[in-house]
Amino acid sequence: AGVPIWAVSVQNEPEAAQCWESCIYTAEEEKVFVRDHLGPALRSTYPEVKIMAWDHNRDGMLERASVMYDDPAAADFLWGVAYHWYGDARFETWPPRTEVVFDDRQEGGKVK
């Protein structure tokens, strides 16, 4: 029994200093952690679990991704980049009703 885990992110909001337990990672530190520690550990014990970098606001996503994917050894362990939808004024105000269709991303209720 248990909860199947299909993916993990390195750290929620790696640039946010919190009053609770959290880590602050620069892009370089996150890259090294994935390349030298998390990636090898997951691949050897849970090879089906994907790793996503960033997991923070969209405004810093491309810069973080460029550092992570610029290192072929780190990039080999990455499945993608996670981000939070907020943090961009263009998307802070929504119309009264919005639907986001994910049919193209799902197959029988499972992520492809």
Coordinates of C-alpha atoms in Angstrom, one line a residue:
A1 CA 0.0 0.0 0.0
G2 CA 1.0 3.6 0.0
V3 CA 0.9 6.6 -2.3
P4 CA 2.6 6.2 -5.6
I5 CA 5.2 8.9 -6.2
W6 CA 5.8 9.7 -9.9
A7 CA 7.9 12.8 -9.4
V8 CA 9.7 15.1 -6.9
S9 CA 10.9 18.6 -7.0
V10 CA 14.2 19.5 -5.4
Q11 CA 12.8 22.3 -3.1
N12 CA 9.6 24.2 -3.0
E13 CA 10.4 27.9 -3.7
P14 CA 14.2 27.6 -3.6
E15 CA 14.7 31.3 -3.4
A16 CA 12.2 32.0 -0.6
A17 CA 13.5 32.6 2.9
Q18 CA 10.9 31.1 5.2
C19 CA 10.3 31.1 8.9
W20 CA 9.9 27.3 8.8
E21 CA 12.3 24.6 7.7
S22 CA 13.4 25.1 4.1
C23 CA 16.5 25.4 1.9
I24 CA 17.6 28.2 -0.3
Y25 CA 19.3 27.0 -3.5
T26 CA 21.0 29.1 -6.1
A27 CA 20.7 27.7 -9.6
E28 CA 24.3 26.4 -9.4
E29 CA 23.7 24.7 -6.0
E30 CA 20.5 23.1 -7.2
K31 CA 22.3 21.8 -10.3
V32 CA 25.1 20.3 -8.3
F33 CA 22.7 18.7 -5.8
V34 CA 20.7 17.1 -8.6
R35 CA 23.8 16.0 -10.6
D36 CA 25.9 14.7 -7.7
H37 CA 23.3 13.5 -5.1
L38 CA 19.6 13.4 -5.8
G39 CA 19.8 12.2 -9.3
P40 CA 22.1 9.3 -8.7
A41 CA 20.3 8.3 -5.5
L42 CA 16.9 8.2 -7.1
R43 CA 18.1 6.5 -10.3
S44 CA 19.7 3.7 -8.3
T45 CA 16.7 3.1 -5.9
Y46 CA 13.6 4.5 -7.6
P47 CA 14.4 4.9 -11.3
E48 CA 10.8 5.5 -12.3
V49 CA 10.6 8.7 -10.1
K50 CA 11.1 11.9 -12.2
I51 CA 13.0 15.0 -10.9
M52 CA 11.8 18.5 -11.6
A53 CA 13.9 21.6 -11.0
W54 CA 12.8 25.1 -9.9
D55 CA 9.3 24.7 -8.4
H56 CA 8.9 28.4 -7.9
N57 CA 7.3 31.4 -9.6
R58 CA 7.4 31.6 -13.4
D59 CA 9.4 34.9 -13.5
G60 CA 12.7 33.1 -12.7
M61 CA 11.9 29.8 -14.5
L62 CA 13.8 30.3 -17.7
E63 CA 17.0 31.5 -16.0
R64 CA 17.0 28.5 -13.7
A65 CA 16.3 26.1 -16.5
S66 CA 19.2 27.4 -18.5
V67 CA 21.6 26.7 -15.7
M68 CA 20.2 23.3 -15.0
Y69 CA 20.1 22.1 -18.6
D70 CA 23.4 23.7 -19.5
D71 CA 25.1 20.9 -17.6
P72 CA 24.6 17.6 -19.5
A73 CA 25.2 15.4 -16.5
A74 CA 22.6 17.3 -14.4
A75 CA 20.2 17.5 -17.4
D76 CA 20.3 13.7 -17.7
F77 CA 18.5 13.4 -14.4
L78 CA 15.9 16.1 -15.0
W79 CA 12.4 15.4 -16.4
G80 CA 11.3 19.0 -16.4
V81 CA 10.8 22.3 -14.6
A82 CA 8.1 22.8 -12.1
Y83 CA 6.6 26.3 -11.6
H84 CA 3.9 28.1 -9.7
W85 CA 1.3 29.8 -11.9
Y86 CA 1.2 33.0 -9.9
G87 CA 3.9 35.7 -9.8
D88 CA 3.2 37.3 -13.1
A89 CA 0.8 40.3 -13.2
R90 CA -0.6 39.2 -16.6
F91 CA -2.2 36.2 -14.8
E92 CA -3.2 37.6 -11.5
T93 CA -6.7 38.7 -12.6
W94 CA -8.9 36.0 -14.0
P95 CA -12.3 36.3 -15.8
P96 CA -15.3 35.1 -13.8
R97 CA -15.1 31.6 -15.3
T98 CA -12.0 29.9 -16.7
E99 CA -11.6 26.4 -17.9
V100 CA -8.2 24.7 -18.5
V101 CA -8.5 21.6 -20.5
F102 CA -5.9 19.0 -20.0
D103 CA -7.2 16.2 -22.3
D104 CA -4.2 16.3 -24.5
R105 CA -2.0 15.6 -21.4
Q106 CA -4.0 12.7 -20.0
E107 CA -4.7 9.2 -21.1
G108 CA -7.4 7.4 -19.1
G109 CA -6.9 9.8 -16.2
K110 CA -3.1 9.1 -16.1
V111 CA -0.4 11.5 -17.0
K112 CA 1.4 10.5 -20.1

